[in-house]
PDB file of C-alpha atoms and ligand atoms in Angstrom:
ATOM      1  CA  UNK C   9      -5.716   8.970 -38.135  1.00  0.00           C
ATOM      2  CA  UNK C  10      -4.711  10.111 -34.837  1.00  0.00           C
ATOM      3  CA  UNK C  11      -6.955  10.347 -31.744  1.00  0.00           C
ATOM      4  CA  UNK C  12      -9.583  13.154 -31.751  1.00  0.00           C
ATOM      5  CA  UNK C  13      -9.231  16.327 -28.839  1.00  0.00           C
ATOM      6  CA  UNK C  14     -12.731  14.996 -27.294  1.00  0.00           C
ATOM      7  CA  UNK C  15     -10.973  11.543 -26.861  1.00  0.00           C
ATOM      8  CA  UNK C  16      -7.633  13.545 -25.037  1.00  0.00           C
ATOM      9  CA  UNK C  17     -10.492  15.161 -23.226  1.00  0.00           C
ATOM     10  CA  UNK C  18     -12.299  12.479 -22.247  1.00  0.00           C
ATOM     11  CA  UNK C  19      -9.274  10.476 -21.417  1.00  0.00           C
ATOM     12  CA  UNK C  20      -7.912  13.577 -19.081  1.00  0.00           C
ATOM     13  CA  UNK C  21     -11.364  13.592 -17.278  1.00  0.00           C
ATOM     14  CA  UNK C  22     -11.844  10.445 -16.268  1.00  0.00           C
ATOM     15  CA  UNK C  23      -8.133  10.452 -14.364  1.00  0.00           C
ATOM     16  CA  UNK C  24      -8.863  14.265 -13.023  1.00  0.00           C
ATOM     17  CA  UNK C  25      -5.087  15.272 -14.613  1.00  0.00           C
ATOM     18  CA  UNK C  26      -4.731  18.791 -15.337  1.00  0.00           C
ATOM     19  CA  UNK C  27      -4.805  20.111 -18.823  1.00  0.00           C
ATOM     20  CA  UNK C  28      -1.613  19.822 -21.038  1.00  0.00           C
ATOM     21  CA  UNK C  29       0.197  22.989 -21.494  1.00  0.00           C
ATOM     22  CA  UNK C  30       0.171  22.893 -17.507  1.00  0.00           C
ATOM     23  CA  UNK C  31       3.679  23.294 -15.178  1.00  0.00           C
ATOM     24  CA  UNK C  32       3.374  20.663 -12.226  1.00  0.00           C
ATOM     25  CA  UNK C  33       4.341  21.708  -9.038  1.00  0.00           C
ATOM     26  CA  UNK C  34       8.322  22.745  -9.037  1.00  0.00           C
ATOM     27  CA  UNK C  35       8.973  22.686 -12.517  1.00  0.00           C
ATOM     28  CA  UNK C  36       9.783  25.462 -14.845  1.00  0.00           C
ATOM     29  CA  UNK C  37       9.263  25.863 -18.735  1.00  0.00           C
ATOM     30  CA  UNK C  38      12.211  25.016 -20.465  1.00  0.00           C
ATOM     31  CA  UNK C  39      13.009  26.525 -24.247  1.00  0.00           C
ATOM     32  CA  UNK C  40      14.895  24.296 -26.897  1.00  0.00           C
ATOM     33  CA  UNK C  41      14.629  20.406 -26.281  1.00  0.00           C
ATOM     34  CA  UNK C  42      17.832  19.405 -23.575  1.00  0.00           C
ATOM     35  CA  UNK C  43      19.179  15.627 -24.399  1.00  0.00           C
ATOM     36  CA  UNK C  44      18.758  13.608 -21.344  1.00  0.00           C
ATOM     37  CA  UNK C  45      20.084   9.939 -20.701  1.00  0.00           C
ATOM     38  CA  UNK C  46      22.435   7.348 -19.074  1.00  0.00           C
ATOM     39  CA  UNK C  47      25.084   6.536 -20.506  1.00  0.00           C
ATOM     40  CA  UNK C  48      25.870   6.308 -24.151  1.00  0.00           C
ATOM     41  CA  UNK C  49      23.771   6.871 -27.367  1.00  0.00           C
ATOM     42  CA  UNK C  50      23.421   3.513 -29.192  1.00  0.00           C
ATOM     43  CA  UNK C  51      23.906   3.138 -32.838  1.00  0.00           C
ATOM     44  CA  UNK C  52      20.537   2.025 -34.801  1.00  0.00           C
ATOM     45  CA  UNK C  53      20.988  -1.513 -36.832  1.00  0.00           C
ATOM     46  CA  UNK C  54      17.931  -1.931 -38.604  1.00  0.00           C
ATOM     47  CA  UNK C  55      18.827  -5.411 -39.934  1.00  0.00           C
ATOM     48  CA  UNK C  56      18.934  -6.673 -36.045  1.00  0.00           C
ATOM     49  CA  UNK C  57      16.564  -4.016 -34.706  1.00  0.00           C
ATOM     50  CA  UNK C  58      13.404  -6.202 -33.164  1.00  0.00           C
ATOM     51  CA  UNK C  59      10.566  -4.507 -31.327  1.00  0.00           C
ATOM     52  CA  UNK C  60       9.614  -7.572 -28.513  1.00  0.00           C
ATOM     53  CA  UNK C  61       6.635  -7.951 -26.713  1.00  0.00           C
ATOM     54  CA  UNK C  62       7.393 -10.783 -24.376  1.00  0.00           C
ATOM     55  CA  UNK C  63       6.051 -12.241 -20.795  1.00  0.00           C
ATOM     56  CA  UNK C  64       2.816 -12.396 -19.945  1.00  0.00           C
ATOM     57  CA  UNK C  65       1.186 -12.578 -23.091  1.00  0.00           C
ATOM     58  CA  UNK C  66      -2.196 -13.950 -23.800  1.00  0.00           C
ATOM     59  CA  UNK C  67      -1.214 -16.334 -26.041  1.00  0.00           C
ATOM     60  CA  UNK C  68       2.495 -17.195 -24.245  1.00  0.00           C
ATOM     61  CA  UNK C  69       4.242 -16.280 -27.383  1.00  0.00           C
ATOM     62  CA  UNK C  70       6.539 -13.599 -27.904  1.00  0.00           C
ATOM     63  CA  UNK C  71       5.302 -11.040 -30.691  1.00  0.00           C
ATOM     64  CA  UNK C  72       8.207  -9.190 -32.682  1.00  0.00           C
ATOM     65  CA  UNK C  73       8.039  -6.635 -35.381  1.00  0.00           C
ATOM     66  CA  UNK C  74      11.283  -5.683 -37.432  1.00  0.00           C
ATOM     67  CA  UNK C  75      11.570  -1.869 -37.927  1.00  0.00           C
ATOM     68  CA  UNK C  76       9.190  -1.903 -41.298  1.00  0.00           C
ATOM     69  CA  UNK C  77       6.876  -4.201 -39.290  1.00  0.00           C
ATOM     70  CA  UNK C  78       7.367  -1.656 -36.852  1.00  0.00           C
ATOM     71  CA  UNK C  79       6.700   1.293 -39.028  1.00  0.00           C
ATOM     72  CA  UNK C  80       3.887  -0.242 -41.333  1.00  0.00           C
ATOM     73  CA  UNK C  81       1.496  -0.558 -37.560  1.00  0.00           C
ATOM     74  CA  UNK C  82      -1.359   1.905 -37.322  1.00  0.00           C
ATOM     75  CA  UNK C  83      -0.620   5.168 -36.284  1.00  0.00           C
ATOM     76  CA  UNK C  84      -1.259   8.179 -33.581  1.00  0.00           C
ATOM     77  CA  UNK C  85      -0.876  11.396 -32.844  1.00  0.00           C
ATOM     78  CA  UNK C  86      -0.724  12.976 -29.186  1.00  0.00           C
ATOM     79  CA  UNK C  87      -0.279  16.567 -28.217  1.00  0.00           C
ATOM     80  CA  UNK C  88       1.563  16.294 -25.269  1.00  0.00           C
ATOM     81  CA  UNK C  89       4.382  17.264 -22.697  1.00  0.00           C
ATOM     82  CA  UNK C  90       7.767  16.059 -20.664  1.00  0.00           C
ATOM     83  CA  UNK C  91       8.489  16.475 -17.526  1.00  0.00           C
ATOM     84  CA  UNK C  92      11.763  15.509 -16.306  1.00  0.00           C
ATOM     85  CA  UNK C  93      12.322  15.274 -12.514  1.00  0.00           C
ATOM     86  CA  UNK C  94      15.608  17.439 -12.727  1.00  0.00           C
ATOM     87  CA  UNK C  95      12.959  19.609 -13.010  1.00  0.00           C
ATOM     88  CA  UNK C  96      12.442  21.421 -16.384  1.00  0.00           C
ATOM     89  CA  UNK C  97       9.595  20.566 -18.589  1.00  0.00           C
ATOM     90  CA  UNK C  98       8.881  21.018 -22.395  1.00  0.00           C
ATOM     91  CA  UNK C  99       5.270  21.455 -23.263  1.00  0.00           C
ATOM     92  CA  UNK C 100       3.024  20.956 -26.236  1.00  0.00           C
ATOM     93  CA  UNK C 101       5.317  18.281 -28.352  1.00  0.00           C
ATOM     94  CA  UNK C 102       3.177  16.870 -31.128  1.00  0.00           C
ATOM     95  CA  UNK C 103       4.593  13.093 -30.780  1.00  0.00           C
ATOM     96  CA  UNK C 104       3.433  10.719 -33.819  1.00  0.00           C
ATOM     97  CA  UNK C 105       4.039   6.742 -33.528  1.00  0.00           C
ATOM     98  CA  UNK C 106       1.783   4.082 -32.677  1.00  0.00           C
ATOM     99  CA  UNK C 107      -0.426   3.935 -29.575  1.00  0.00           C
ATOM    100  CA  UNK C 108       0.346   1.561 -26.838  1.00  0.00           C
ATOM    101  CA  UNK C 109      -3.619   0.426 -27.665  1.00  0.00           C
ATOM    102  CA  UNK C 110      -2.187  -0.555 -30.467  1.00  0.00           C
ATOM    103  CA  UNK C 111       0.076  -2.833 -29.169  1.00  0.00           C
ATOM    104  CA  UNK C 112      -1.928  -3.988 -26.415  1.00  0.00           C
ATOM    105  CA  UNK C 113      -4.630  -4.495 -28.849  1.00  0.00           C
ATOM    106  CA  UNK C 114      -2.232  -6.670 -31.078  1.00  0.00           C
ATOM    107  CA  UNK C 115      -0.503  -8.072 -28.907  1.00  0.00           C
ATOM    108  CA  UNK C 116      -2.357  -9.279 -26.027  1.00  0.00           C
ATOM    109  CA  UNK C 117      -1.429  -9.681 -22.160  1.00  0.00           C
ATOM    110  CA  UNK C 118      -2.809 -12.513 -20.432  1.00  0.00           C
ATOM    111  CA  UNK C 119      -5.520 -10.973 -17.791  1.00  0.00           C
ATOM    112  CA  UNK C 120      -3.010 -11.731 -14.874  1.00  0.00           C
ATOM    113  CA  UNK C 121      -0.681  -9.134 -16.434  1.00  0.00           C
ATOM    114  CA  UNK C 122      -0.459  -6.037 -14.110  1.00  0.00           C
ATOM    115  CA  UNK C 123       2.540  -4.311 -14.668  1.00  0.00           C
ATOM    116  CA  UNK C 124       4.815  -3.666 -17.464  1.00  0.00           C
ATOM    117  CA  UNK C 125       8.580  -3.513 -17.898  1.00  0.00           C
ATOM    118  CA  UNK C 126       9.543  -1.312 -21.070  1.00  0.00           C
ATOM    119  CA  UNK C 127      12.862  -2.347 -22.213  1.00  0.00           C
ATOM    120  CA  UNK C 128      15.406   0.067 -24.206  1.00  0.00           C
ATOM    121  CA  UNK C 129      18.854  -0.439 -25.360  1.00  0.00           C
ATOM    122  CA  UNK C 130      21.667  -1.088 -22.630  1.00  0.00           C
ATOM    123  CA  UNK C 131      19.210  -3.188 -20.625  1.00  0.00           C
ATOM    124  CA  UNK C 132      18.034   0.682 -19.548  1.00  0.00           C
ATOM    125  CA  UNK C 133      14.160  -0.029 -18.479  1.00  0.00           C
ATOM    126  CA  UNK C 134      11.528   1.465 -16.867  1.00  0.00           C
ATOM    127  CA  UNK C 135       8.376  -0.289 -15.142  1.00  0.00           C
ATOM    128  CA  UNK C 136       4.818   1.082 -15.264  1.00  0.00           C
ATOM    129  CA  UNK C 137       1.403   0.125 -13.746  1.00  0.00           C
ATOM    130  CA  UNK C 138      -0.679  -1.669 -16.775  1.00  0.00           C
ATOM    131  CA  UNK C 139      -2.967   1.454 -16.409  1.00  0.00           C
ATOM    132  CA  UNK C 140      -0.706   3.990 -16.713  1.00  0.00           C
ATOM    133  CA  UNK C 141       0.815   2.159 -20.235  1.00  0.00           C
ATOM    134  CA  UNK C 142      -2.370   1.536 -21.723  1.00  0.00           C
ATOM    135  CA  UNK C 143      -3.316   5.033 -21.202  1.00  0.00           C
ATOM    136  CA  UNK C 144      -5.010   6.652 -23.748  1.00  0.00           C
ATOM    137  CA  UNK C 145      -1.846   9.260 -24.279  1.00  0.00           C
ATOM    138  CA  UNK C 146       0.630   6.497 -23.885  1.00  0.00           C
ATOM    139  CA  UNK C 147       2.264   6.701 -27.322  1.00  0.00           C
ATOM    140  CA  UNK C 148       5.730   5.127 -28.842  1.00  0.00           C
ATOM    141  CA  UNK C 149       6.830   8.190 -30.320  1.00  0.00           C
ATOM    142  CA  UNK C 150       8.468   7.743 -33.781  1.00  0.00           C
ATOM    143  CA  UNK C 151       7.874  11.656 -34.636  1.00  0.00           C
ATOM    144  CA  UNK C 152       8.178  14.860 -33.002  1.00  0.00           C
ATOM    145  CA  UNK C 153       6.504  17.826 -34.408  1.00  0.00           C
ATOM    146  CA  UNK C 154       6.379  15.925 -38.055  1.00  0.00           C
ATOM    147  CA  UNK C 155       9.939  14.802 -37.866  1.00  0.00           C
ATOM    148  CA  UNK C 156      11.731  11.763 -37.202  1.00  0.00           C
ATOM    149  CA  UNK C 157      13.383  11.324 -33.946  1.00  0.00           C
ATOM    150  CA  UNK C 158      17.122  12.373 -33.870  1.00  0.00           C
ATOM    151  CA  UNK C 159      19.250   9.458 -32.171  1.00  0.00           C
ATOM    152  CA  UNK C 160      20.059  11.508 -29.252  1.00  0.00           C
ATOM    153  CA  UNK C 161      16.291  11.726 -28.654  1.00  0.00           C
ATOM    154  CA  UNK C 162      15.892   8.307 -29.217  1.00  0.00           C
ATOM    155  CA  UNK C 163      15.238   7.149 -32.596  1.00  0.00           C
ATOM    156  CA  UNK C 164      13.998   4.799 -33.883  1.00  0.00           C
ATOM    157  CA  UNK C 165      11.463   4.566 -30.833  1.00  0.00           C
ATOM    158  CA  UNK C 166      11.166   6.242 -27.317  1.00  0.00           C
ATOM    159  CA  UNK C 167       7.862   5.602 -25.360  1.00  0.00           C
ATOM    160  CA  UNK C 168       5.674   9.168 -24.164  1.00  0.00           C
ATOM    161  CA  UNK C 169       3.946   8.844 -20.881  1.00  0.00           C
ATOM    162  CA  UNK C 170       2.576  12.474 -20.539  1.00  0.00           C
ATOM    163  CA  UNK C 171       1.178  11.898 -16.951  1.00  0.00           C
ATOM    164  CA  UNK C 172       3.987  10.429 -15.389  1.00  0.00           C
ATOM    165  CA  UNK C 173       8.068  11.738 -15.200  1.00  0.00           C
ATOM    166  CA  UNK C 174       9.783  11.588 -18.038  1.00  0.00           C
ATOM    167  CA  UNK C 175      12.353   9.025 -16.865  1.00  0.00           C
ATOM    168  CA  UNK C 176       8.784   6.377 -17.584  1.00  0.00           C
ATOM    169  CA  UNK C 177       9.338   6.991 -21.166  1.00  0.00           C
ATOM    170  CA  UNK C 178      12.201   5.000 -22.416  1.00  0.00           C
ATOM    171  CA  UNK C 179      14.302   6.264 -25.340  1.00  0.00           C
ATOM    172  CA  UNK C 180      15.324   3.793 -27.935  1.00  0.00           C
ATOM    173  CA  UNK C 181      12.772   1.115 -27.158  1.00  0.00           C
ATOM    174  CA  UNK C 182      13.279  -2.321 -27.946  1.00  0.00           C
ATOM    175  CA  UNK C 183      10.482  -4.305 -26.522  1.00  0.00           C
ATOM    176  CA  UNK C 184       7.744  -4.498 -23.495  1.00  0.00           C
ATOM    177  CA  UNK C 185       8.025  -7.378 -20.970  1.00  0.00           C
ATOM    178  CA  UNK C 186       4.501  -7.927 -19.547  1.00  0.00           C
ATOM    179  CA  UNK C 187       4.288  -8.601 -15.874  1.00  0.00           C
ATOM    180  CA  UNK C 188       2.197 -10.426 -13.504  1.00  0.00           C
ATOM    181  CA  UNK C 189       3.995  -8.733 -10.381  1.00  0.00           C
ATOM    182  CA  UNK C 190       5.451  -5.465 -10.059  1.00  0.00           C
ATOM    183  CA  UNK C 191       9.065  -4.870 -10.407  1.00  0.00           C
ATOM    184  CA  UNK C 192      11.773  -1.879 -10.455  1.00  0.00           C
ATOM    185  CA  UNK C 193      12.696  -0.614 -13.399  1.00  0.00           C
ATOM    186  CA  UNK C 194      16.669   1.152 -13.841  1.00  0.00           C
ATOM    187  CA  UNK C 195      15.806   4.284 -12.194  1.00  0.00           C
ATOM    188  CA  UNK C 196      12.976   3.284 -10.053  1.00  0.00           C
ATOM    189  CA  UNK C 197      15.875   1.017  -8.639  1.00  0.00           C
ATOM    190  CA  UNK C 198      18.056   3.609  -8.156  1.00  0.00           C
ATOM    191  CA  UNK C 199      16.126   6.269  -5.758  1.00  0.00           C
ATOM    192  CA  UNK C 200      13.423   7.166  -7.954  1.00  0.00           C
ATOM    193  CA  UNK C 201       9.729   6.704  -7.026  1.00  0.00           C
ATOM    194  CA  UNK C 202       8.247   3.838  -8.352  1.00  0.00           C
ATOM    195  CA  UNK C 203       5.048   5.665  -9.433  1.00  0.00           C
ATOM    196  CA  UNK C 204       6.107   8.766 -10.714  1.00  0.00           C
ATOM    197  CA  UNK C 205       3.512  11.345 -11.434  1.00  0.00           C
ATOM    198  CA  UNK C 206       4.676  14.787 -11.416  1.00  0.00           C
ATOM    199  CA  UNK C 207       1.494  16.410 -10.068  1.00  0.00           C
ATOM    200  CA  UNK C 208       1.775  14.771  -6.593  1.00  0.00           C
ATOM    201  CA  UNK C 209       5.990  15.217  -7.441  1.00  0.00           C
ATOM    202  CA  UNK C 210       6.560  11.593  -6.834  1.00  0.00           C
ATOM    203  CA  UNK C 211      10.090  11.920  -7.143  1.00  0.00           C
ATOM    204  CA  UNK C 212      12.177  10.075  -4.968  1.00  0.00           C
ATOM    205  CA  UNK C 213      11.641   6.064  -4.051  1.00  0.00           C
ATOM    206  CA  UNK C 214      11.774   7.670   0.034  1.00  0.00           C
ATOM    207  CA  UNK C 215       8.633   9.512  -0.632  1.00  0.00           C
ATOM    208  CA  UNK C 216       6.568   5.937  -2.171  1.00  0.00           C
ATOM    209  CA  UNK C 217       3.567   5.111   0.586  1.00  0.00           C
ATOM    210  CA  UNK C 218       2.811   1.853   1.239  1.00  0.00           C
ATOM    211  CA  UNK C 219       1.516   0.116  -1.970  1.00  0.00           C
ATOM    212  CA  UNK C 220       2.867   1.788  -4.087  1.00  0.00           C
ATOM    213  CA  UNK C 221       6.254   0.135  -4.634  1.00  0.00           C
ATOM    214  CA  UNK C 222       8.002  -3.004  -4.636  1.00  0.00           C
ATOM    215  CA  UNK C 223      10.535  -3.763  -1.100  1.00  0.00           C
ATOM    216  CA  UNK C 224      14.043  -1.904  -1.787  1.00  0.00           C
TER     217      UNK C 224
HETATM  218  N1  MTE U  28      17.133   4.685 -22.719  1.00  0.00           N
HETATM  219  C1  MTE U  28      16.961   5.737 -21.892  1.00  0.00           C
HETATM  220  N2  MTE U  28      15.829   6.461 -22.004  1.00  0.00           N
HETATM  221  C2  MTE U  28      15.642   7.539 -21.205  1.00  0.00           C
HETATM  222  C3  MTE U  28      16.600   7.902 -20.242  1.00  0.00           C
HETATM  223  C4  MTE U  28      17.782   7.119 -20.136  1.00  0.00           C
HETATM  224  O1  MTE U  28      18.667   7.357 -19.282  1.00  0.00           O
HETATM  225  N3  MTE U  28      17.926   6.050 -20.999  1.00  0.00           N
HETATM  226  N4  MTE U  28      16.383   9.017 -19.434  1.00  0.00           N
HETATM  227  C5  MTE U  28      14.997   9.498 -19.305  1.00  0.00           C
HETATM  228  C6  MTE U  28      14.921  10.840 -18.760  1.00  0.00           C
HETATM  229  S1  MTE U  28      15.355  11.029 -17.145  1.00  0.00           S
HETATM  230  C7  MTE U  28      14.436  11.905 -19.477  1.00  0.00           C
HETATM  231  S2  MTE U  28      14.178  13.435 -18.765  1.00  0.00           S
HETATM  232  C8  MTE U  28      14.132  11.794 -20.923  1.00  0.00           C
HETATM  233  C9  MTE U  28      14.861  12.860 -21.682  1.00  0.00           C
HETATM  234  O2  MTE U  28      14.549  12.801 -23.041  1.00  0.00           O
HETATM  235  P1  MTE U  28      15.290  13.760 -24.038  1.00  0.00           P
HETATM  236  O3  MTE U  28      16.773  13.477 -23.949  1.00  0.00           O
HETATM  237  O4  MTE U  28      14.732  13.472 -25.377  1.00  0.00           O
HETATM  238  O5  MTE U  28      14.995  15.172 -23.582  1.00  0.00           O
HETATM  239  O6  MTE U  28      14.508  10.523 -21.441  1.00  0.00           O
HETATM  240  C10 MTE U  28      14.202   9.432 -20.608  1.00  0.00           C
HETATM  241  N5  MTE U  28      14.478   8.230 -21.338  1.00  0.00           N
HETATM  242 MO1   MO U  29      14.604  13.070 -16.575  1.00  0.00          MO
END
């Protein structure tokens, strides 16, 4: 169960990302776990509750798990940390949940699929390049540190994206929309950079080069 420290390793290497436990430039080390979010915390319904993957897929059908679907998938462990852009981070959560492989792997984009759009509760979403979800330390995070999520941290499911900000990872998930084009997620529409890794501080949608977002 869970993925091995030589495959972190490995998987660290071949994108030249510094080792976890590190403070990108102009953060500082925050103590206790701050609750972060727009807007209000929704209420889980677990008869209703659906985990989509929709869009793109290889097939053209929509895939949907219920929460015990959701909860009987294989699962993963990643060592990892948050970054927010308002600048504190929190290192060295142990996040448990099932790998974004694991959904990629079950269900399949077409090849044309590029980009994804995670979508949470609220219509609050977030877009990410296909490489940066199917990274290997891409994780939707059921667990932290052994224990369920608490609802203000986004139970039943947030998604972790260790190597990018921390407004990439979506609390209360509720399905992926795969992409064949890229397009803004809720705070990547709303002055935040498109990309968003914390290590070049892409944090604000002025600083994007050309490339590396969709027009404004
Ligand atoms: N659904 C949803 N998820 C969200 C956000 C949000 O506004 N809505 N904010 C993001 C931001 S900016 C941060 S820093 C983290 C904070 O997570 P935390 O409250 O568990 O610390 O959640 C992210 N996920
Ligand atoms: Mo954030």
């Amino acid at each position: 169960m869970g993925q091995s420290e030589n495959e972190q390793a490995r998987a660290q290497e071949s994108r030249n990302r510094p080792e976890p436990g590190a403070l990108p430039p102009g953060q500082r080390l925050q103590r206790g776990w701050p609750v972060l979010h727009y807007g209000p915390v929704p209420r889980f319904k677990p008869l209703t509750w659906e985990f989509q993957v929709f869009g793109a897929t290889a097939s053209g059908d929509k895939h949907s798990w219920d929460h015990e679907g959701f909860m009987t998938l294989p699962r993963a462990e990643v060592t990892s940390d948050l970054h927010c852009v308002t600048r504190f981070s929190m290192l060295g959560s142990r996040w448990g949940g099932v790998s974004t492989a694991t959904v990629l792997e079950l269900a399949p984009p077409a090849p044309e699929a590029t980009h994804v759009m995670v979508w949470a509760e609220y219509g609050f979403s977030s877009n990410l390049r296909m490489e940066d979800f199917a990274d290997a330390s891409s994780l939707f995070a059921t667990h932290r540190n052994g224990d369920p999520l608490t609802v203000e941290h986004g139970f039943p499911v947030r998604l972790v994206v260790p190597h990018l900000y921390a407004w990439k990872g979506p609390k209360w998930v509720r399905g992926v929309e795969y992409m064949t084009a890229d397009r803004r997620g809720f705070w990547e529409e709303r002055g935040y950079h498109n990309i968003g890794d914390p290590w070049a501080e892409q944090r604000y949608s002025y600083q994007e080069q050309p490339g590396e977002g969709p027009e404004l």
